[in-house]
């Protein structure tokens, strides 16, 4: 069952939001610079760079550890496991990401960009969520 | 310079929005999907088309397919190591980044040379 837990937003500290913004912005700008200097073939690789993945996994682990410490329990390996499960979800998501890129690659030269972008986003969602659904069933 | 700044601001915003989605969604495995959202591409594809045209953006997207396969290898290894080895997240996720570079550039060299 998919849930939306807005209370999780309070656990993220202001400097963590700032770090994600900074990393996301930096990688996007650097990807643009690489494309300008080395061309679209190399630059395009960085559109699928795991930009904030290390920071996100670290945050998940530290939040779980804090939760344990607040409850007076030893941190144990729960934080690491939570980060591992998140990484598993990201691995499924990368197949959706490849679908997104494939639709852009094949669609952009022939169809209006706005429509291609919408179809690519839908493709990403369907493939990513479909694989997650299958994974839960198997 | 201004186009770099625009990329930085749009990129930071889009990446942060997907990260917030990942924060609020449960279960964690489902939220992980948003860790591999096309945030950088969404932030830049409009700017790229405006500046260089659709064919250039399509060429970037073709390479992005290979980058996604590299991301798959990286995330799968990170998942295995975090679940089965006694190593902390910052160490695992940073130490595995060369896997992304190796797979991405290796595939690029094999498929697109």
Tab-separated table of N, CA and C in Angstrom, chain B residues 2-91:
chain	number	residue	atom	x	y	z
B	2	UNK	N	24.882	33.253	-17.547
B	2	UNK	CA	23.485	33.292	-17.105
B	2	UNK	C	22.788	31.960	-17.378
B	3	UNK	N	23.161	31.303	-18.500
B	3	UNK	CA	22.512	30.012	-18.797
B	3	UNK	C	22.938	28.954	-17.769
B	4	UNK	N	24.200	29.061	-17.301
B	4	UNK	CA	24.664	28.134	-16.251
B	4	UNK	C	23.882	28.349	-14.953
B	5	UNK	N	23.672	29.624	-14.630
B	5	UNK	CA	22.935	29.964	-13.401
B	5	UNK	C	21.488	29.468	-13.489
B	6	UNK	N	20.896	29.638	-14.684
B	6	UNK	CA	19.513	29.156	-14.883
B	6	UNK	C	19.472	27.638	-14.718
B	7	UNK	N	20.462	26.942	-15.315
B	7	UNK	CA	20.539	25.485	-15.171
B	7	UNK	C	20.668	25.104	-13.690
B	8	UNK	N	21.526	25.836	-12.964
B	8	UNK	CA	21.755	25.540	-11.546
B	8	UNK	C	20.445	25.667	-10.764
B	9	UNK	N	19.731	26.772	-10.991
B	9	UNK	CA	18.504	27.023	-10.220
B	9	UNK	C	17.411	26.017	-10.595
B	10	UNK	N	17.200	25.812	-11.902
B	10	UNK	CA	16.160	24.853	-12.319
B	10	UNK	C	16.531	23.448	-11.861
B	11	UNK	N	17.805	23.080	-12.043
B	11	UNK	CA	18.261	21.743	-11.642
B	11	UNK	C	18.097	21.516	-10.149
B	12	UNK	N	18.529	22.484	-9.353
B	12	UNK	CA	18.404	22.367	-7.900
B	12	UNK	C	16.956	22.223	-7.481
B	13	UNK	N	16.074	22.994	-8.142
B	13	UNK	CA	14.652	22.963	-7.782
B	13	UNK	C	14.025	21.616	-8.152
B	14	UNK	N	14.253	21.165	-9.386
B	14	UNK	CA	13.619	19.908	-9.835
B	14	UNK	C	14.143	18.721	-9.028
B	15	UNK	N	15.459	18.662	-8.817
B	15	UNK	CA	16.046	17.564	-8.034
B	15	UNK	C	15.473	17.576	-6.609
B	16	UNK	N	15.354	18.768	-6.020
B	16	UNK	CA	14.821	18.874	-4.645
B	16	UNK	C	13.361	18.421	-4.591
B	17	UNK	N	12.580	18.774	-5.615
B	17	UNK	CA	11.163	18.373	-5.626
B	17	UNK	C	11.018	16.854	-5.658
B	18	UNK	N	11.814	16.196	-6.504
B	18	UNK	CA	11.758	14.730	-6.556
B	18	UNK	C	12.251	14.124	-5.240
B	19	UNK	N	13.249	14.765	-4.621
B	19	UNK	CA	13.766	14.258	-3.345
B	19	UNK	C	12.694	14.365	-2.256
B	20	UNK	N	11.921	15.460	-2.278
B	20	UNK	CA	10.836	15.633	-1.299
B	20	UNK	C	9.766	14.557	-1.509
B	21	UNK	N	9.466	14.260	-2.784
B	21	UNK	CA	8.512	13.177	-3.069
B	21	UNK	C	9.008	11.857	-2.474
B	22	UNK	N	10.299	11.615	-2.635
B	22	UNK	CA	10.897	10.404	-2.078
B	22	UNK	C	10.831	10.382	-0.559
B	23	UNK	N	10.900	11.568	0.055
B	23	UNK	CA	10.825	11.663	1.531
B	23	UNK	C	9.453	11.273	2.060
B	24	UNK	N	8.398	11.745	1.376
B	24	UNK	CA	7.046	11.603	1.944
B	24	UNK	C	6.362	10.287	1.563
B	25	UNK	N	6.882	9.616	0.538
B	25	UNK	CA	6.202	8.388	0.095
B	25	UNK	C	6.685	7.160	0.862
B	26	UNK	N	5.775	6.264	1.117
B	26	UNK	CA	6.064	4.978	1.754
B	26	UNK	C	5.359	3.882	0.966
B	27	UNK	N	5.848	2.663	0.891
B	27	UNK	CA	7.060	2.159	1.549
B	27	UNK	C	8.342	2.701	0.923
B	28	UNK	N	9.438	2.463	1.635
B	28	UNK	CA	10.725	3.041	1.252
B	28	UNK	C	11.177	2.560	-0.133
B	29	UNK	N	10.865	1.305	-0.443
B	29	UNK	CA	11.275	0.754	-1.746
B	29	UNK	C	10.597	1.529	-2.878
B	30	UNK	N	9.304	1.900	-2.658
B	30	UNK	CA	8.581	2.680	-3.666
B	30	UNK	C	9.180	4.086	-3.765
B	31	UNK	N	9.474	4.675	-2.602
B	31	UNK	CA	10.062	6.024	-2.576
B	31	UNK	C	11.398	6.045	-3.309
B	32	UNK	N	12.108	4.901	-3.261
B	32	UNK	CA	13.405	4.806	-3.931
B	32	UNK	C	13.319	5.047	-5.428
B	33	UNK	N	12.144	4.761	-6.023
B	33	UNK	CA	11.968	5.010	-7.469
B	33	UNK	C	12.305	6.458	-7.814
B	34	UNK	N	11.996	7.358	-6.876
B	34	UNK	CA	12.207	8.788	-7.137
B	34	UNK	C	13.678	9.183	-7.020
B	35	UNK	N	14.495	8.270	-6.474
B	35	UNK	CA	15.941	8.489	-6.462
B	35	UNK	C	16.527	8.367	-7.863
B	36	UNK	N	15.762	7.720	-8.750
B	36	UNK	CA	16.214	7.592	-10.143
B	36	UNK	C	15.229	8.301	-11.072
B	37	UNK	N	14.666	9.392	-10.594
B	37	UNK	CA	13.748	10.175	-11.443
B	37	UNK	C	14.564	10.954	-12.479
B	38	UNK	N	13.947	11.263	-13.609
B	38	UNK	CA	14.705	11.985	-14.651
B	38	UNK	C	14.817	13.478	-14.338
B	39	UNK	N	15.265	13.806	-13.133
B	39	UNK	CA	15.232	15.198	-12.678
B	39	UNK	C	16.178	16.101	-13.475
B	40	UNK	N	17.424	15.651	-13.708
B	40	UNK	CA	18.382	16.507	-14.423
B	40	UNK	C	17.912	16.708	-15.866
B	41	UNK	N	17.420	15.621	-16.470
B	41	UNK	CA	16.952	15.715	-17.862
B	41	UNK	C	15.755	16.659	-17.964
B	42	UNK	N	14.807	16.522	-17.028
B	42	UNK	CA	13.624	17.392	-17.063
B	42	UNK	C	14.026	18.865	-16.893
B	43	UNK	N	15.046	19.073	-16.061
B	43	UNK	CA	15.478	20.451	-15.802
B	43	UNK	C	16.165	21.071	-17.011
B	44	UNK	N	16.779	20.230	-17.857
B	44	UNK	CA	17.627	20.803	-18.910
B	44	UNK	C	17.128	20.620	-20.338
B	45	UNK	N	16.200	19.676	-20.544
B	45	UNK	CA	15.847	19.357	-21.936
B	45	UNK	C	15.249	20.565	-22.676
B	46	UNK	N	14.447	21.356	-21.971
B	46	UNK	CA	13.850	22.549	-22.595
B	46	UNK	C	14.921	23.545	-23.009
B	47	UNK	N	15.882	23.764	-22.108
B	47	UNK	CA	16.975	24.711	-22.394
B	47	UNK	C	17.827	24.201	-23.558
B	48	UNK	N	18.074	22.884	-23.557
B	48	UNK	CA	18.903	22.287	-24.618
B	48	UNK	C	18.226	22.431	-25.975
B	49	UNK	N	16.917	22.148	-26.017
B	49	UNK	CA	16.190	22.259	-27.296
B	49	UNK	C	16.200	23.709	-27.777
B	50	UNK	N	15.985	24.637	-26.834
B	50	UNK	CA	15.947	26.054	-27.208
B	50	UNK	C	17.296	26.510	-27.768
B	51	UNK	N	18.387	25.992	-27.188
B	51	UNK	CA	19.716	26.464	-27.584
B	51	UNK	C	20.298	25.711	-28.788
B	52	UNK	N	20.130	24.388	-28.794
B	52	UNK	CA	20.808	23.574	-29.818
B	52	UNK	C	19.864	22.839	-30.772
B	53	UNK	N	18.591	22.753	-30.426
B	53	UNK	CA	17.648	22.057	-31.313
B	53	UNK	C	17.311	20.647	-30.846
B	54	UNK	N	16.323	20.053	-31.525
B	54	UNK	CA	15.761	18.756	-31.100
B	54	UNK	C	16.702	17.588	-31.364
B	55	UNK	N	17.456	17.656	-32.464
B	55	UNK	CA	18.337	16.522	-32.798
B	55	UNK	C	19.461	16.405	-31.766
B	56	UNK	N	19.992	17.556	-31.341
B	56	UNK	CA	21.044	17.575	-30.312
B	56	UNK	C	20.510	16.966	-29.015
B	57	UNK	N	19.272	17.373	-28.633
B	57	UNK	CA	18.666	16.836	-27.403
B	57	UNK	C	18.423	15.335	-27.520
B	58	UNK	N	18.048	14.891	-28.726
B	58	UNK	CA	17.830	13.456	-28.934
B	58	UNK	C	19.145	12.681	-28.810
B	59	UNK	N	20.239	13.286	-29.289
B	59	UNK	CA	21.560	12.639	-29.161
B	59	UNK	C	21.932	12.510	-27.681
B	60	UNK	N	21.655	13.563	-26.911
B	60	UNK	CA	21.908	13.489	-25.464
B	60	UNK	C	21.074	12.373	-24.825
B	61	UNK	N	19.807	12.281	-25.263
B	61	UNK	CA	18.903	11.260	-24.696
B	61	UNK	C	19.398	9.854	-25.004
B	62	UNK	N	19.986	9.668	-26.204
B	62	UNK	CA	20.531	8.346	-26.561
B	62	UNK	C	21.642	7.956	-25.580
B	63	UNK	N	22.509	8.910	-25.252
B	63	UNK	CA	23.558	8.629	-24.263
B	63	UNK	C	22.966	8.427	-22.874
B	64	UNK	N	21.863	9.124	-22.622
B	64	UNK	CA	21.218	8.989	-21.303
B	64	UNK	C	20.741	7.551	-21.055
B	65	UNK	N	20.346	6.861	-22.142
B	65	UNK	CA	19.948	5.441	-22.003
B	65	UNK	C	21.121	4.656	-21.409
B	66	UNK	N	22.335	4.931	-21.911
B	66	UNK	CA	23.524	4.228	-21.419
B	66	UNK	C	23.832	4.656	-19.978
B	67	UNK	N	23.671	5.948	-19.705
B	67	UNK	CA	23.871	6.432	-18.329
B	67	UNK	C	22.909	5.768	-17.364
B	68	UNK	N	21.684	5.488	-17.830
B	68	UNK	CA	20.679	4.831	-16.975
B	68	UNK	C	21.098	3.393	-16.661
B	69	UNK	N	21.692	2.715	-17.650
B	69	UNK	CA	22.161	1.335	-17.411
B	69	UNK	C	23.295	1.359	-16.372
B	70	UNK	N	24.164	2.382	-16.477
B	70	UNK	CA	25.247	2.529	-15.495
B	70	UNK	C	24.663	2.798	-14.103
B	71	UNK	N	23.604	3.607	-14.052
B	71	UNK	CA	22.927	3.913	-12.779
B	71	UNK	C	22.324	2.631	-12.198
B	72	UNK	N	21.768	1.782	-13.080
B	72	UNK	CA	21.195	0.503	-12.629
B	72	UNK	C	22.278	-0.350	-11.951
B	73	UNK	N	23.441	-0.455	-12.603
B	73	UNK	CA	24.545	-1.247	-12.033
B	73	UNK	C	24.964	-0.662	-10.681
B	74	UNK	N	25.076	0.657	-10.631
B	74	UNK	CA	25.499	1.349	-9.404
B	74	UNK	C	24.486	1.127	-8.272
B	75	UNK	N	23.195	1.348	-8.569
B	75	UNK	CA	22.163	1.246	-7.524
B	75	UNK	C	21.987	-0.199	-7.059
B	76	UNK	N	22.091	-1.150	-8.008
B	76	UNK	CA	21.942	-2.560	-7.636
B	76	UNK	C	23.085	-2.987	-6.714
B	77	UNK	N	24.312	-2.578	-7.063
B	77	UNK	CA	25.459	-2.922	-6.209
B	77	UNK	C	25.338	-2.254	-4.839
B	78	UNK	N	24.893	-0.990	-4.831
B	78	UNK	CA	24.718	-0.272	-3.557
B	78	UNK	C	23.692	-0.998	-2.697
B	79	UNK	N	22.593	-1.426	-3.320
B	79	UNK	CA	21.545	-2.154	-2.603
B	79	UNK	C	22.117	-3.437	-1.989
B	80	UNK	N	22.823	-4.221	-2.792
B	80	UNK	CA	23.394	-5.497	-2.305
B	80	UNK	C	24.365	-5.254	-1.159
B	81	UNK	N	25.225	-4.264	-1.317
B	81	UNK	CA	26.251	-4.022	-0.289
B	81	UNK	C	25.636	-3.498	1.006
B	82	UNK	N	24.638	-2.626	0.885
B	82	UNK	CA	24.016	-2.076	2.106
B	82	UNK	C	23.213	-3.143	2.846
B	83	UNK	N	22.581	-4.034	2.089
B	83	UNK	CA	21.766	-5.065	2.738
B	83	UNK	C	22.598	-6.225	3.276
B	84	UNK	N	23.719	-6.517	2.638
B	84	UNK	CA	24.457	-7.737	2.994
B	84	UNK	C	25.851	-7.523	3.553
B	85	UNK	N	26.362	-6.310	3.528
B	85	UNK	CA	27.703	-6.057	4.074
B	85	UNK	C	27.597	-5.028	5.203
B	86	UNK	N	28.571	-5.072	6.079
B	86	UNK	CA	28.544	-4.156	7.212
B	86	UNK	C	29.292	-2.868	6.856
B	87	UNK	N	28.699	-2.077	5.984
B	87	UNK	CA	29.344	-0.827	5.574
B	87	UNK	C	28.319	0.297	5.596
B	88	UNK	N	28.755	1.489	5.994
B	88	UNK	CA	27.844	2.626	6.111
B	88	UNK	C	27.496	3.202	4.731
B	89	UNK	N	26.313	3.826	4.668
B	89	UNK	CA	25.811	4.375	3.388
B	89	UNK	C	26.761	5.359	2.708
B	90	UNK	N	27.310	6.358	3.447
B	90	UNK	CA	28.173	7.313	2.735
B	90	UNK	C	29.380	6.644	2.093
B	91	UNK	N	29.925	5.619	2.790
B	91	UNK	CA	31.109	4.926	2.260
B	91	UNK	C	30.728	4.139	1.004
